[in-house]
PDB file of C-alpha atoms and ligand atoms in Angstrom:
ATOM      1  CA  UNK A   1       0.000   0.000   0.000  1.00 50.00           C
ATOM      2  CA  UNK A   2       1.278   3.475  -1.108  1.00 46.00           C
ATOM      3  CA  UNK A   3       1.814   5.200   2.360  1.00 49.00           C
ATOM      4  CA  UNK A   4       0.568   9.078   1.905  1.00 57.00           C
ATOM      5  CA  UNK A   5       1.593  10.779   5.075  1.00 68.00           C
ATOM      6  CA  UNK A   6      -0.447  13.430   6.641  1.00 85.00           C
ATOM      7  CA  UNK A   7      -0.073  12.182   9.925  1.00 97.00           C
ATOM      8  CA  UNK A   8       0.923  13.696  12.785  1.00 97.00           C
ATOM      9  CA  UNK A   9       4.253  11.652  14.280  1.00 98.00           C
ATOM     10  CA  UNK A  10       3.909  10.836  17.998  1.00 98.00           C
ATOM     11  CA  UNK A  11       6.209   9.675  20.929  1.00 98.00           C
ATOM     12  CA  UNK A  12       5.018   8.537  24.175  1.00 98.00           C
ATOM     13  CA  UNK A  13       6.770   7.473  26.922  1.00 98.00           C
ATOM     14  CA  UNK A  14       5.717   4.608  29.433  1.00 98.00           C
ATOM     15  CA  UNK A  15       7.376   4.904  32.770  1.00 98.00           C
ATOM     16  CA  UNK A  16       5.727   1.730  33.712  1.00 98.00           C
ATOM     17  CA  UNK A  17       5.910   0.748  37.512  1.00 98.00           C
ATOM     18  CA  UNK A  18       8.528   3.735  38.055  1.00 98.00           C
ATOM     19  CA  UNK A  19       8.439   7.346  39.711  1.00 98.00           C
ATOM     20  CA  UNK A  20       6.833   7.788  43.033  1.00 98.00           C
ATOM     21  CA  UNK A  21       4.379  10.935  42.943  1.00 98.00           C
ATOM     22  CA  UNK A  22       7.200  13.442  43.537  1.00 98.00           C
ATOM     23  CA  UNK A  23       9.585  11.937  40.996  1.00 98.00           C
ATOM     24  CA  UNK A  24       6.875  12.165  38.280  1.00 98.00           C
ATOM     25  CA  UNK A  25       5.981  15.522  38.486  1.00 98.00           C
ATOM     26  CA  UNK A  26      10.075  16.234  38.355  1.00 98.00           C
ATOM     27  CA  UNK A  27      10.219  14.037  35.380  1.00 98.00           C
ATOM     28  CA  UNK A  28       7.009  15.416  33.839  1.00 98.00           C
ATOM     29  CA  UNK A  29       8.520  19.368  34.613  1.00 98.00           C
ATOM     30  CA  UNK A  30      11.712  18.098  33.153  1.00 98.00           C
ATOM     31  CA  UNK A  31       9.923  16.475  29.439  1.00 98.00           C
ATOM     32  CA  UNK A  32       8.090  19.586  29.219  1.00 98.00           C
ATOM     33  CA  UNK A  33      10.705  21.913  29.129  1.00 98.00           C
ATOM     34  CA  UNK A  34      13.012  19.485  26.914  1.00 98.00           C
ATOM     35  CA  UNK A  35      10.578  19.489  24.565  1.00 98.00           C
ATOM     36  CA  UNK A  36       9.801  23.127  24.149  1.00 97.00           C
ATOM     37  CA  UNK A  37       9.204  24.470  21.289  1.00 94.00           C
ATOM     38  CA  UNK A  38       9.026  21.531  19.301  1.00 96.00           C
ATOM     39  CA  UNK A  39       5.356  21.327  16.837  1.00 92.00           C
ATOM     40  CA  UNK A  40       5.640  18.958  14.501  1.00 95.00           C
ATOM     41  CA  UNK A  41       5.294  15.890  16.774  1.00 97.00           C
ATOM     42  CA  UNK A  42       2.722  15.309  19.865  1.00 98.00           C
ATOM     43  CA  UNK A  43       4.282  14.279  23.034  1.00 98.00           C
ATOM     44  CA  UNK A  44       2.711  11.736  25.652  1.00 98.00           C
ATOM     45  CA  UNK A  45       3.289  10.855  29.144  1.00 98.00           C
ATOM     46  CA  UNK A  46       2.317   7.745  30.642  1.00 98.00           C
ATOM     47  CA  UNK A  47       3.318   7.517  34.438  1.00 98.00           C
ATOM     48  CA  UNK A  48       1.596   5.295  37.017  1.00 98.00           C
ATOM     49  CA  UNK A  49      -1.956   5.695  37.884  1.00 98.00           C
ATOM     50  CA  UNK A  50      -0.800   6.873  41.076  1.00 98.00           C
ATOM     51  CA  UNK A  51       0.999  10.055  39.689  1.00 98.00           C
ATOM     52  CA  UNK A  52      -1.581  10.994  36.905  1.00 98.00           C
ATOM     53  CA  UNK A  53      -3.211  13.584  38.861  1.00 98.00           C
ATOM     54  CA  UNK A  54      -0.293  15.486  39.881  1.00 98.00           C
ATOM     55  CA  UNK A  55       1.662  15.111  36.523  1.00 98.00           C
ATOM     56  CA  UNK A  56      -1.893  16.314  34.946  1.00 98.00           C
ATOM     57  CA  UNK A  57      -0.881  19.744  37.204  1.00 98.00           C
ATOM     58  CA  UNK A  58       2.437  20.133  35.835  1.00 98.00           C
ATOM     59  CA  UNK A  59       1.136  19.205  31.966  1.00 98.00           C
ATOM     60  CA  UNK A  60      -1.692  22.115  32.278  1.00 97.00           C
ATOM     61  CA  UNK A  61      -1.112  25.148  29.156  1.00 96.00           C
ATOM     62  CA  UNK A  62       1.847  22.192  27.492  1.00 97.00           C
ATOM     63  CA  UNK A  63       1.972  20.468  24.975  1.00 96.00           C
ATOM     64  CA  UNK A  64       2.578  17.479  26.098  1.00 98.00           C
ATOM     65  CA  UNK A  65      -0.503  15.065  27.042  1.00 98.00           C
ATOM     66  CA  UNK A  66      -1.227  12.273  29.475  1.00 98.00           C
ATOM     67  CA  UNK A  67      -1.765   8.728  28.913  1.00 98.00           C
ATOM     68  CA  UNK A  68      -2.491   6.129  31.333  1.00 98.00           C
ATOM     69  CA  UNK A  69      -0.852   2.452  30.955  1.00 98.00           C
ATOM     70  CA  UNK A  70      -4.023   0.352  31.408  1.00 98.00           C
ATOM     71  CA  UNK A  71      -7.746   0.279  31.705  1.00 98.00           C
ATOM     72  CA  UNK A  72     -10.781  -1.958  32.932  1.00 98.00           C
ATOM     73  CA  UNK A  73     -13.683  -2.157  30.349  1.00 98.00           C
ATOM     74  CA  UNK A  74     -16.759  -1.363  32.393  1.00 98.00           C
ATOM     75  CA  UNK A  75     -17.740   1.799  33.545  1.00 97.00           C
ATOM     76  CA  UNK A  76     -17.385   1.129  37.320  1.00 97.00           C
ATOM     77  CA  UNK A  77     -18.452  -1.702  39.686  1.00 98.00           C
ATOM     78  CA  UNK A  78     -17.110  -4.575  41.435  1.00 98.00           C
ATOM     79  CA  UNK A  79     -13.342  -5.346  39.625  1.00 98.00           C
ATOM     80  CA  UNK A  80     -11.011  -4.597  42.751  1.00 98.00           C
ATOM     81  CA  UNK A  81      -7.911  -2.774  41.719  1.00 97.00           C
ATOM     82  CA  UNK A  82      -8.963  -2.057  38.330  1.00 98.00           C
ATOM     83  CA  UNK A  83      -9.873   1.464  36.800  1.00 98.00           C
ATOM     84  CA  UNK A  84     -12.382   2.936  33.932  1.00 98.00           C
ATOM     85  CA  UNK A  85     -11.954   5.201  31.363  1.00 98.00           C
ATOM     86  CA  UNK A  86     -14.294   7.525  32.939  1.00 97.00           C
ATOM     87  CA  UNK A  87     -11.959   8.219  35.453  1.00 98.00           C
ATOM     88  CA  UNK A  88      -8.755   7.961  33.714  1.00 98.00           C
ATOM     89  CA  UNK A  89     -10.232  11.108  32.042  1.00 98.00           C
ATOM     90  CA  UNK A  90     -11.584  13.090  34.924  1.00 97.00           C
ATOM     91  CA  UNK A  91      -7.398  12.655  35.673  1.00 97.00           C
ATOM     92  CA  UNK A  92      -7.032  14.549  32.171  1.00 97.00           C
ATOM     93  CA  UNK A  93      -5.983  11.960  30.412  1.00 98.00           C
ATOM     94  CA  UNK A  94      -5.707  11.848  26.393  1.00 98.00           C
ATOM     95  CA  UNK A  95      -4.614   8.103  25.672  1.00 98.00           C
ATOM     96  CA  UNK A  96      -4.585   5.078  27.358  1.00 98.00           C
ATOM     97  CA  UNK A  97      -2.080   2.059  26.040  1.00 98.00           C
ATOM     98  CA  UNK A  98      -3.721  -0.862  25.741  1.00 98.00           C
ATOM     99  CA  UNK A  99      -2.387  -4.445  25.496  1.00 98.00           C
ATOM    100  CA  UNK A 100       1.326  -3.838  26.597  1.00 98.00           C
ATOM    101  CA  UNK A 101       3.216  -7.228  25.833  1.00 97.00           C
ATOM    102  CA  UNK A 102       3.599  -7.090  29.326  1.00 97.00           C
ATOM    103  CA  UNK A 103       0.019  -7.131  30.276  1.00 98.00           C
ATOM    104  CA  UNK A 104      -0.614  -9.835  27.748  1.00 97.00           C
ATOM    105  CA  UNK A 105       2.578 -12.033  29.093  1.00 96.00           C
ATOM    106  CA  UNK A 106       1.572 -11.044  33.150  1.00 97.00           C
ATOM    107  CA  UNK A 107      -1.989 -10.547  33.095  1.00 97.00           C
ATOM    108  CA  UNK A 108      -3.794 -12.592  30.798  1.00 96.00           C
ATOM    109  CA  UNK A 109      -4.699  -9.809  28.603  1.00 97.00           C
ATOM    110  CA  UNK A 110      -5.952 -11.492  25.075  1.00 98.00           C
ATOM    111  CA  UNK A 111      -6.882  -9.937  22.267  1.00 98.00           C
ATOM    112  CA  UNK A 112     -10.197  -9.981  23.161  1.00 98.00           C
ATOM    113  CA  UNK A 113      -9.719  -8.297  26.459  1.00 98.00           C
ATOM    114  CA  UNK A 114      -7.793  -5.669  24.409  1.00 98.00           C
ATOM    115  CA  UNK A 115     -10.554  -5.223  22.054  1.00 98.00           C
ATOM    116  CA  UNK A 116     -13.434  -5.072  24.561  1.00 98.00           C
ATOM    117  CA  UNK A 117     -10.685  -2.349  26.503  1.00 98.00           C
ATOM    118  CA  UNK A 118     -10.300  -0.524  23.278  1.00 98.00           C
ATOM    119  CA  UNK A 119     -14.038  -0.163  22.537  1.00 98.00           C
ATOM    120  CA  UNK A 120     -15.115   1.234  25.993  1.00 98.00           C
ATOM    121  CA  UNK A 121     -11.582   3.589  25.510  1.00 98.00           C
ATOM    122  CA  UNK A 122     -12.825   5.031  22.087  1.00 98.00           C
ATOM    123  CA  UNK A 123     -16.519   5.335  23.280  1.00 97.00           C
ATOM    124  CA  UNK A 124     -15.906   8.359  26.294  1.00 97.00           C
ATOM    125  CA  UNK A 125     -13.160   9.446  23.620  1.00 97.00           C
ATOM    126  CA  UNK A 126     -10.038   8.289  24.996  1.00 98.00           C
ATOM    127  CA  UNK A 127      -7.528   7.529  22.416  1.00 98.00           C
ATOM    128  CA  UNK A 128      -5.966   3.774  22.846  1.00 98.00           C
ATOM    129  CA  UNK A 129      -2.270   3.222  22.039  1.00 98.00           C
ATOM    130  CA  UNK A 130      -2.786  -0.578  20.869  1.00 98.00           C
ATOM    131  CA  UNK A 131       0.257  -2.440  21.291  1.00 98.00           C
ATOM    132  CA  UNK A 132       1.327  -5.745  18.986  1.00 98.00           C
ATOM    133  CA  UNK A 133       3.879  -7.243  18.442  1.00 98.00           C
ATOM    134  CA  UNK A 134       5.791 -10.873  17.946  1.00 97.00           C
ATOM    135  CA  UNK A 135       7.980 -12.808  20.116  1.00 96.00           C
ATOM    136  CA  UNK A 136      11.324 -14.249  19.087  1.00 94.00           C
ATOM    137  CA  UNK A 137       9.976 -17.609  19.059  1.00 95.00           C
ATOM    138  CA  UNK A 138       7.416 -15.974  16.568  1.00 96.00           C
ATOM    139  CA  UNK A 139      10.514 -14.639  14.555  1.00 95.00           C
ATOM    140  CA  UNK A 140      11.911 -16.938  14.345  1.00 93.00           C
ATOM    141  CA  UNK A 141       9.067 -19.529  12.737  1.00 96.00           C
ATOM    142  CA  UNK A 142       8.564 -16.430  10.308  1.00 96.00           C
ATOM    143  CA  UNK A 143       4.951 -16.464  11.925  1.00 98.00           C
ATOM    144  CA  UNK A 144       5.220 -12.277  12.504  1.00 98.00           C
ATOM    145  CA  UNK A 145       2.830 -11.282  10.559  1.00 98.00           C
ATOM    146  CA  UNK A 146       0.326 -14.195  11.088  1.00 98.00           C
ATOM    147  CA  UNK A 147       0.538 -12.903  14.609  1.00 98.00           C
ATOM    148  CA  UNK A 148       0.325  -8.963  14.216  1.00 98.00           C
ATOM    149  CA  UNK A 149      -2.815  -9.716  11.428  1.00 98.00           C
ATOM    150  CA  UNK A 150      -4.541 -11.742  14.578  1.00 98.00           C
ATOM    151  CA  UNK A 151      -3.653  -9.176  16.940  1.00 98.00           C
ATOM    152  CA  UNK A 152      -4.624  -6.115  14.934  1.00 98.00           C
ATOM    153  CA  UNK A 153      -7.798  -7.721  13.326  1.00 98.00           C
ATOM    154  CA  UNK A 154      -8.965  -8.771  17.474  1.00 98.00           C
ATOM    155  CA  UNK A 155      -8.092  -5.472  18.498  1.00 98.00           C
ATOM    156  CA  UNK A 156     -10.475  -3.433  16.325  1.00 98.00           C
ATOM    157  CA  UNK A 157     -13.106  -6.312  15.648  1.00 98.00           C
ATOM    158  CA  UNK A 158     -16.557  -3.891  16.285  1.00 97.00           C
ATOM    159  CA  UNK A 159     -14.837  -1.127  16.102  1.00 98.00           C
ATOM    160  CA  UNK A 160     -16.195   1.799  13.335  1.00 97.00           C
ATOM    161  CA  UNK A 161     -13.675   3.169  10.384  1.00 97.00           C
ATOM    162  CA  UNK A 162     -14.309   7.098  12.265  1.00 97.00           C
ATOM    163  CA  UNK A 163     -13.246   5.614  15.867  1.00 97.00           C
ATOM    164  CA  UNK A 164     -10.305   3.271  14.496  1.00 98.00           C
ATOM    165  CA  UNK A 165      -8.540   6.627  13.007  1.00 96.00           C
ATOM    166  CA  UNK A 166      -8.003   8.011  17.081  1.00 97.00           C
ATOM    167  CA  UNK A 167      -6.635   4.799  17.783  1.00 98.00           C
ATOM    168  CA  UNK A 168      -2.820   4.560  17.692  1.00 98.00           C
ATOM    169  CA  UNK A 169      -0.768   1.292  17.049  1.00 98.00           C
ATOM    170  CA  UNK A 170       2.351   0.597  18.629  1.00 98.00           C
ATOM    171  CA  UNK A 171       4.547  -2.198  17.023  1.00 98.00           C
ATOM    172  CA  UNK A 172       7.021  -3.892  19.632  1.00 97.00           C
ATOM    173  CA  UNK A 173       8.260  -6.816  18.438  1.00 97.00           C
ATOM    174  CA  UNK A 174       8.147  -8.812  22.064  1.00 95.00           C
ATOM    175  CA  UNK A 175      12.052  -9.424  21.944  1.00 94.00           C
ATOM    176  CA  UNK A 176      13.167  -5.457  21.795  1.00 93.00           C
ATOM    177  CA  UNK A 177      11.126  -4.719  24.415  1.00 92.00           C
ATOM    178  CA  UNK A 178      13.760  -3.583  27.493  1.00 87.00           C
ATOM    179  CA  UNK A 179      16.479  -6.037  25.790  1.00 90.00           C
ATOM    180  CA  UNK A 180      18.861  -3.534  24.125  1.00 87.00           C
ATOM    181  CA  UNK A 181      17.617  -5.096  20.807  1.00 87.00           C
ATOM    182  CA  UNK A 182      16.181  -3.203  18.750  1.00 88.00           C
ATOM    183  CA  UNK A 183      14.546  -4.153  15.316  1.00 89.00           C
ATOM    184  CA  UNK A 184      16.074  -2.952  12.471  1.00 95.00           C
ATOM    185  CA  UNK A 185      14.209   0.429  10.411  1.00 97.00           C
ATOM    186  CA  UNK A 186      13.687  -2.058   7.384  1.00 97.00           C
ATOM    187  CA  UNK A 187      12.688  -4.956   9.384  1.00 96.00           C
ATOM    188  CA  UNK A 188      10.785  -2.565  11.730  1.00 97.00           C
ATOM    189  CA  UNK A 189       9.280  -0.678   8.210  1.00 98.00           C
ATOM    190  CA  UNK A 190       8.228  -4.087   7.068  1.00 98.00           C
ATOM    191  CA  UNK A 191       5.694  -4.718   9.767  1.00 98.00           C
ATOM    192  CA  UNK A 192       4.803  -1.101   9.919  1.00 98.00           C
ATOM    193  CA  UNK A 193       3.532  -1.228   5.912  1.00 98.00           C
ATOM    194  CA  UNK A 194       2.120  -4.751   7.059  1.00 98.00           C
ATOM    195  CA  UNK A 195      -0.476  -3.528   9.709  1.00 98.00           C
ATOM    196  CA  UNK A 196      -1.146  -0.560   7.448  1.00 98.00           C
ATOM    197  CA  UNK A 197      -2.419  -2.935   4.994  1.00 98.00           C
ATOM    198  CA  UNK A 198      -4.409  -4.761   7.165  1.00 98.00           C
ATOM    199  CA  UNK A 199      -5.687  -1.803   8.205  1.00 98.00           C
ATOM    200  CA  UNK A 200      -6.413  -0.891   4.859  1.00 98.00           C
ATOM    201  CA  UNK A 201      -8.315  -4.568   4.369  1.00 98.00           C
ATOM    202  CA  UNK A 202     -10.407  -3.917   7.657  1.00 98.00           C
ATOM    203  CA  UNK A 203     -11.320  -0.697   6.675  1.00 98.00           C
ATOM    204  CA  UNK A 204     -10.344   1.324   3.555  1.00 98.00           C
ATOM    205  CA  UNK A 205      -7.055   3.148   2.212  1.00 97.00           C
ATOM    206  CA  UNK A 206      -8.025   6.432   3.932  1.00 96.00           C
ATOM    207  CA  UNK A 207      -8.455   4.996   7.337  1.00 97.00           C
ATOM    208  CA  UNK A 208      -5.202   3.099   6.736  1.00 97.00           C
ATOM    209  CA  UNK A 209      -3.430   6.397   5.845  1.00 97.00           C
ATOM    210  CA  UNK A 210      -4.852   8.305   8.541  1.00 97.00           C
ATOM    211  CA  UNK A 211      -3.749   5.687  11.877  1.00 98.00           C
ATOM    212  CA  UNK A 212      -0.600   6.871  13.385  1.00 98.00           C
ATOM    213  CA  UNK A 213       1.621   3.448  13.892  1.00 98.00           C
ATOM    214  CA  UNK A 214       4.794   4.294  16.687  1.00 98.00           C
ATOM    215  CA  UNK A 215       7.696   1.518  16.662  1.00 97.00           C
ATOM    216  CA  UNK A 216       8.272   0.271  20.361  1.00 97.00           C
ATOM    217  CA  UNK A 217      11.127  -1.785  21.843  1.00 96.00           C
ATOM    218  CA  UNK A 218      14.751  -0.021  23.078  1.00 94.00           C
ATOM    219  CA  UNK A 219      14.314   3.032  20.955  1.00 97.00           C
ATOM    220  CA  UNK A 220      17.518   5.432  22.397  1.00 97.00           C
ATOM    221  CA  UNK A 221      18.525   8.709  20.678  1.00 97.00           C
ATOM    222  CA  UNK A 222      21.033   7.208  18.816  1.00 97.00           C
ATOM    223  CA  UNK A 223      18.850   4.793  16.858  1.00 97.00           C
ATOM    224  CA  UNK A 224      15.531   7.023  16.446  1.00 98.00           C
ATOM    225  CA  UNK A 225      16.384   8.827  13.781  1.00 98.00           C
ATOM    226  CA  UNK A 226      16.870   6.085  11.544  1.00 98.00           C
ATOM    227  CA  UNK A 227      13.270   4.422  13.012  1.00 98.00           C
ATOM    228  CA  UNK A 228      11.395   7.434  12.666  1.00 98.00           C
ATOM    229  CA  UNK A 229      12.404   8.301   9.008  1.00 97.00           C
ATOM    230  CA  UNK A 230      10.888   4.900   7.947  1.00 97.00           C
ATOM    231  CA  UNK A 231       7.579   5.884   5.535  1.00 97.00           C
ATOM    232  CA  UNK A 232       5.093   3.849   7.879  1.00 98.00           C
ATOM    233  CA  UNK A 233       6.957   4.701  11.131  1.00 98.00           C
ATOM    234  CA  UNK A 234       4.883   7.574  12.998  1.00 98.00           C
ATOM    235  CA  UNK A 235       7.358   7.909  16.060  1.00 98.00           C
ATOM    236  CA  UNK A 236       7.537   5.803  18.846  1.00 98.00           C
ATOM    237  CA  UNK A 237       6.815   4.136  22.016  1.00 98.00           C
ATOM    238  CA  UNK A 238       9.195   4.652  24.584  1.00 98.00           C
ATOM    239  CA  UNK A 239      10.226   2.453  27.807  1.00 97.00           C
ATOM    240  CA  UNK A 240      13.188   2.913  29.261  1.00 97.00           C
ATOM    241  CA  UNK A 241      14.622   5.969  27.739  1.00 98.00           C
ATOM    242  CA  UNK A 242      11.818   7.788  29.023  1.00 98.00           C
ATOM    243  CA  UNK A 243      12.351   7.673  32.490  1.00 98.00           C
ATOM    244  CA  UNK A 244      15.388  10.277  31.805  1.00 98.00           C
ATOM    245  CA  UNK A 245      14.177  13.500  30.648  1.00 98.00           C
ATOM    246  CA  UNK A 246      16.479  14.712  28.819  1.00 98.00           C
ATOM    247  CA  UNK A 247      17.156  11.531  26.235  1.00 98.00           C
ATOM    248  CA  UNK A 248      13.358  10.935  26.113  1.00 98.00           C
ATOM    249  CA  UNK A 249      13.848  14.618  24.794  1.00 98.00           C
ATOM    250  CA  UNK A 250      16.486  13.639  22.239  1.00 98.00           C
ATOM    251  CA  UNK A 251      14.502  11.049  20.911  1.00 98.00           C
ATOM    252  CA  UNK A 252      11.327  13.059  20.608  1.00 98.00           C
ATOM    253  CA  UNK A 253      13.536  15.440  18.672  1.00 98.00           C
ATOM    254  CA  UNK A 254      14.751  12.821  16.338  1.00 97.00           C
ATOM    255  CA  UNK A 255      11.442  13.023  14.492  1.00 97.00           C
ATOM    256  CA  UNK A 256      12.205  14.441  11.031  1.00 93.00           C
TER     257      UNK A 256
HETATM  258  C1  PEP B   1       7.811  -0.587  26.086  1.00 83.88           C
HETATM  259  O1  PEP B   1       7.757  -1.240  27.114  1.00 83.88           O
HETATM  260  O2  PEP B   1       6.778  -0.151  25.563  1.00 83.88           O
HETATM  261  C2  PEP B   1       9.126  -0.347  25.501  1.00 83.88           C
HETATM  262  C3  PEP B   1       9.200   0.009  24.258  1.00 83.88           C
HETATM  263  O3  PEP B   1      10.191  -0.519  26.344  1.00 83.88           O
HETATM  264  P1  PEP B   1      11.739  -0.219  26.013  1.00 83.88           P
HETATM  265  O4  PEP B   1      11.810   1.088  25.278  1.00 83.88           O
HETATM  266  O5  PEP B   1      12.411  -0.155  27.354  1.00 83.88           O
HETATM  267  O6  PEP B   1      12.235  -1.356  25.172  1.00 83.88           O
END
């Protein structure tokens, strides 16, 4: 599929299970200065629940938004420890990531759990970060796109051509994820073009065109440049080098 880009690259960072309250809002101060100035590509932080509140403070008249790392498909109810939409957005949030490798590997998060996630996201207008992605194993067996045509197809099964174009993809190959590996831009561009064909098969060409699809999995400032240049790469998803202002910074400014 001939990739026309309009969109609108985008890197978000996901602290994961890091920064106590205090720490995030330093980090959060420190990501929005570092990235002053910069227009051409939308910033995300995704701390803890714990520190979205206070990191929503520091955020306010930015632009930089807030994503949360996780949410419970009903509205509200009996599901101890879990949290809704609805509330992820009274904390200001923008996105939400949904189906983290590490939720699926952890938590027993399928793809229909992602999908049913996705749908109640997109409803209160939350914007999902959908992550897939193949494990080494899958690699390996030269399964990858088998898998990533399963995971994207599960993930926006129900869901309408206008809602799928808030959603944002995140490809992270499983074995770059926190391992120093990272895929290479053509084998990362490969998969990229992939989903945006599939994408294009769900839906149409324009919807295909329009979704924003980030590469995840030990993305550093010296090897986001060559990523982000890639046609079908729209930025990234960022672990580790987030939790450092100033290189999440460098990366976010590697976006052509
Ligand atoms: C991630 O967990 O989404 C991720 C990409 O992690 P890292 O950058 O540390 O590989």
């Amino acid at each position: 599929m001939q990739s026309e880009n309009k969109r609108k690259p985008i890197v978000a960072g996901n602290w994961k299970m890091n920064r106590t309250t205090d720490d995030a809002e330093a980090l959060a101060g420190g990501v929005v200065e570092g990235v002053l100035g910069l227009n051409g590509v939308e910033v995300v932080v995704c701390p803890p629940f714990t520190a979205l509140e206070r990191v929503a403070r520091v955020l306010e008249g930015s632009t930089v938004s807030l994503g949360a790392q996780d949410m419970h498909w009903e509205a509200e109810g009996a599901y101890t420890g879990e949290i809704s939409a609805g509330m992820l957005l009274t904390c200001r949030c923008r996105y939400v990531i949904l189906g983290h490798s590490e939720r699926r590997a952890y938590f027993g998060e399928t793809d229909a759990t992602v999908n049913q996630r996705l749908k109640a996201a997109v409803a209160v207008g939350l914007a999902p970060i959908v992550c897939v992605g193949e494990t080494l194993e899958e690699r390996e067996s030269d399964v990858t796109d088998q898998v990533v045509r399963k995971q994207i197809t599960g993930a926006f099964q129900g869901v309408t051509g206008e809602a799928a174009q808030t959603v944002v993809v995140a490809y992270e190959p499983v074995w770059a994820i926190g391992t120093g590996l990272t895929a290479t831009p053509t084998q990362a561009e490969a998969v990229h073009a992939f989903i945006r064909e599939v994408i294009g098969q769900l839906y149409s060409v324009d919807v295909a065109n329009a979704i924003r699809i980030q590469y995840g999995g030990s993305v550093k400032p010296g090897n986001a440049a060559d990523l982000f240049t890639q046609p079908d790469i729209d930025g990234g998803l960022i672990g580790g080098a987030s939790l450092q202002a100033d290189v999440f910074a460098d990366i976010v400014k590697a976006v052509p």
